[in-house]
Phi, psi and omega in degrees: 000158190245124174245197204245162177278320170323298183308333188288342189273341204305160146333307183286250161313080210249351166272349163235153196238137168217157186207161183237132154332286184305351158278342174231147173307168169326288195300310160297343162287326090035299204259297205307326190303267179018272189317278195319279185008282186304336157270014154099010195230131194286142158243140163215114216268149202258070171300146184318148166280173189212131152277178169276181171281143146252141196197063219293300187249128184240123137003267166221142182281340180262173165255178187319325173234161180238020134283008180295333195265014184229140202284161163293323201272336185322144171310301173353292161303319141348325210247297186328300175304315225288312189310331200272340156255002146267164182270110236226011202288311214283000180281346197285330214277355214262341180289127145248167196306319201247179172089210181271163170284120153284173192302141179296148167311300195304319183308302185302310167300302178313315199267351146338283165279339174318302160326300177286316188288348185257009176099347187247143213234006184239126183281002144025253175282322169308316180325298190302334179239022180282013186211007163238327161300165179282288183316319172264005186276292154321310158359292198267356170079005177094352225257141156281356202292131188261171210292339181286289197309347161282349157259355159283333171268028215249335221231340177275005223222003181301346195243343202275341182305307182296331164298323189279017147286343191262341189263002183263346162282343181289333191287340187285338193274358180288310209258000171087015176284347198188130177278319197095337207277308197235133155250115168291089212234114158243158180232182216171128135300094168262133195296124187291177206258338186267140158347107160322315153311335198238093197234188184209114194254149181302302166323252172000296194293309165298315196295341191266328190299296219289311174294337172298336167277333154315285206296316172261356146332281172283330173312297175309310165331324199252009174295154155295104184309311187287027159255306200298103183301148204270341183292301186289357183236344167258351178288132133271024114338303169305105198287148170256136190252144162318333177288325190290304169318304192287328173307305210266346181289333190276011169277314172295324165292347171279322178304311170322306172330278190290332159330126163227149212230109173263319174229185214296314189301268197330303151300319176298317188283263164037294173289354198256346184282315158282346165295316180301302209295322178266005170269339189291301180299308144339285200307317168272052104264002192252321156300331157287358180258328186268358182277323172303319189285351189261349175282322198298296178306326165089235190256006175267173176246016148199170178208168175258151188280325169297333193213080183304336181251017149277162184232166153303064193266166189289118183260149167277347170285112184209095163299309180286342176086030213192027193045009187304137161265108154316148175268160163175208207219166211216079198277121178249104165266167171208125192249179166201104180075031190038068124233168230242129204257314174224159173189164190201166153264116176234155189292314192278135196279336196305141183270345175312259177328009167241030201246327163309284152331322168255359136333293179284003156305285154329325183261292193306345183282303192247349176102335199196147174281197186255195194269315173224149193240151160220160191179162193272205189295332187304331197244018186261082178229145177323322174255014128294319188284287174323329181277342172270319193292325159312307178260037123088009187279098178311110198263164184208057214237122192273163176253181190301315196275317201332316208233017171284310194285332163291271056146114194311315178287000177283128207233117164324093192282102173344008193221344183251152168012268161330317164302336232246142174267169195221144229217047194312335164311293186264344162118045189188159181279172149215104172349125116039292181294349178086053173245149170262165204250100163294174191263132174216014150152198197232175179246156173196121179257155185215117217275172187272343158250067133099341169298130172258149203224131191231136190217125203286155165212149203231162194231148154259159191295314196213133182237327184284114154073072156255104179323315160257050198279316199276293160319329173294293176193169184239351176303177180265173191081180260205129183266152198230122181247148201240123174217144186250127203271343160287311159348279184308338196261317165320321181274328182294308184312308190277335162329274195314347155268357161237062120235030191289199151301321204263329167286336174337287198272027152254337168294335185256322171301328190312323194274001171236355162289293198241026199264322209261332183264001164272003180258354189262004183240299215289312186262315173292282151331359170033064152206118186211043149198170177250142188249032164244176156228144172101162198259014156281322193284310169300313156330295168308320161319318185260349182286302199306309182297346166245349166303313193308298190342294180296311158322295176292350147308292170316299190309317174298292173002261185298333204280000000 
């Protein structure tokens, strides 16, 4: 309740006073705290509540610039610049002359990666905030372009998207965020955009092919031989091609054509002749399908049918737990200072056979390799190891056993290869018993690209009833061992370099390189699938996704 000053001497209330501004003047509201203090009596004054104005249509609501409202340290501003110093020529060509004008490159590109560094990846969602955010509103000049044109340049800009990836690493080794020098190099599955069913196995196809080729075999045999050419239906040597098929059906429908036919046993052999014929044909469509599926496969042994240039791999994301394959892609990066230096795609899930190959990535990007690669036990082969020691490449690279031999408890088994001494002078082993294994020739193996690999082998003398003939080996006969002795000298070379300091400490760096920028894209960034199909389309997703990658990396930097 509010009283009067008259209420406040009453009885009833002789210790409190409450008052409103508007009843008393400045100066005595002023003065009256004073007064009351000194006479024991609490005072307290109630002010009117007050809001600001609200006023929803305002003329205008923004301020003169509408980046006054944007921190200076903001990413944004980051992204604005970095574009704006790249070289943007090769987008003109993607353009014609004529017709409406289209949106600036640069305008597109910004609000893109910008789009990708917050996580949203649908253009969509972009649209919506090309008219609700601040940050893109400035980006973007105020500029409007709806989700189809932002996926068309999304999808047109595919081949030109790897240069501006390439001048934005080159702007980071400028500024000394990254040499260029040393690569940290790992691989990942990411799951493709296609359907899991539909998948098409290699296996599957030939094993189907070969009875379908049976099956027009005897369909030709039981055709009339005086229609039939005599080369294609008794060489069985002779592979039969779909060209070869259509060739022979349309001969039998012409030969057919002209047949004449007087009583019922004729027409009936007639009607059973023209049945072979459309059963013929099936077949050479069923055959033009499984030969499609083997060009579409290459050198895999599978593909998905939604996305063809995915393949089927083993994923570590396995929601059922139960090893199922997924289609997807074999994202090979390289990193420096978790920033994202290189990357490639590859079909094949295995990281051996992809170490060369992004190496030569790597050179096609920059001009040049790097001095050390470092990278883990998956890419430690005989034909990686050659190829850097050649091309002046430090390798710093585990071989399978690397982290076996360490383990304070590890005990070497005496029997095996390695264990066994070797007599590098004369060329020969010596056995557990102390018999020597001459040398009695070499092997040579050929890799799934093409190395050829030679492995020396060696025999014992005697073998029979040798007390550690059953621990030693259990084949029969005298034991014969294989060993590649360029292997082996790869591997001692590479012992010693990572257990000198500087691998020590390239080893330890490795497991915070590209391990950490695959948990800041896959988990931070909520993208651990591709939301394209095709693998130009998919390039382009991930080109976008390591420009942000870098950018947003730069911005914790610089801020």
């Amino acid at each position: 309740s509010v009283y009067t000053i008259k209420e406040v001497v009453s009885k009833r209330w002789p210790n409190l006073f409450l008052c409103t501004k508007p009843r008393l003047s400045q100066a005595r509201a002023l003065l009256l705290p004073k007064v009351f203090v000194s006479l024991g009596i609490k005072f307290f004054v109630m002010a009117k509540l007050h809001f600001r104005p609200y006023i929803p249509n305002q003329t205008v609501l923004f301020p003169g610039r509408i980046d006054e409202n944007i921190a200076a340290n903001d990413p944004v501003r980051i992204v604005n610049t970095v574009v704006d110093n790249l070289n943007l020529d090769n987008f003109k060509k993607l353009y014609k002359a004529t017709g409406r004008c289209p949106y600036h490159p640069k305008m597109m590109l910004k609000v893109i990666i910008y789009a990708y560094m917050n996580n949203i990846y649908s253009c969509r969602k972009i649209e919506k905030l090309l008219l609700r955010d601040i940050h893109y509103i400035w980006l973007s000049g105020n500029e409007h372009p709806d989700f189809i044109t932002i996926n068309r340049f999304r999808n047109r800009v595919k081949e030109e998207i790897n240069t501006v990836f390439t001048q934005l690493v080159l702007v980071l080794a400028d500024k000394g965020f990254i040499s260029l020098d040393v690569e940290y190099i790992d691989g990942t599955k990411i799951e493709s955009k296609a359907n899991k069913y539909t998948f098409v196995w290699r296996k599957t196809v030939e094993k189907n092919r070969t009875k379908l080729m049976d099956k027009i075999r005897i369909l030709l045999e039981q055709v009339d031989e005086a229609i039939i050419q005599e080369n294609s239906v008794k060489d069985t040597s002779v592979e039969l091609t779909p060209s070869m098929l259509s060739n022979i059906v349309d001969e039998l429908k012409e030969v057919l054509e002209h047949q004449v036919t007087q009583d019922k046993e004729q027409k009936k052999a007639l009607r059973e002749k023209k049945k072979q014929v459309r059963e013929l044909e099936g077949y050479r469509d069923k055959l033009i399908e499984y030969d499609n599926h083997l060009d579409t496969l290459g050198e895999r042994n599978s593909y998905s049918k939604t996305d063809p240039d995915a393949t089927f791999m083993r994923m570590k994301e396995d929601a059922m737990r139960n090893g199922q394959t997924k289609p997807g892609y074999n994202l090979q990066i390289g990193t420096e200072n978790q920033f994202l230096i290189d990357f490639r795609l590859f079909p094949n899930p295995t990281d051996t056979l992809t170490l060369i190959p992004f190496f030569h990535s790597f050179e096609q990007r920059y001009n040049r390799l790097p001095t050390v690669g470092v990278a883990d036990s998956g890419y430690g082969s005989e034909e990686n190891y050659r190829f850097m020691q050649d091309n002046g490449i430090e390798a710093f690279v585990k071989y399978n056993y690397f982290h076996k031999e360490r383990r304070p408890r590890y005990t070497p088994n005496p029997f095996h290869t390695e264990s066994l001494h070797y007599n590098a002078g004369e060329d020969y082993y010596v056995c557990p018993m102390g018999q020597h294994m001459n040398r009695i020739g070499t092997r040579r193996d050929k890799t799934a690209s093409g190395y050829i690999t030679e492995s020396a082998r060696y025999k014992a003398q005697r073998c029979e009833g040798c007390p550690l003939r059953g621990s030693c080996f259990k084949a029969r006969g005298n034991r014969i061992i294989e060993v590649n002795h360029r292997l082996n000298q790869y591997k001692r070379q590479a012992r010693e370099r990572l257990l000198s300091e500087e691998g020590i400490r390239h080893r330890g760096r490795r497991c915070i390189e590209p391990e950490a920028v695959f948990a800041q894209i896959k988990h931070n960034s909520t993208w651990n699938r591709f939301r394209l199909r095709g693998l130009e389309k998919v390039k382009t997703e991930f080109t976008l996704v390591a420009i942000a990658h870098n950018i947003r990396k730069l911005a914790k930097k610089v801020s």
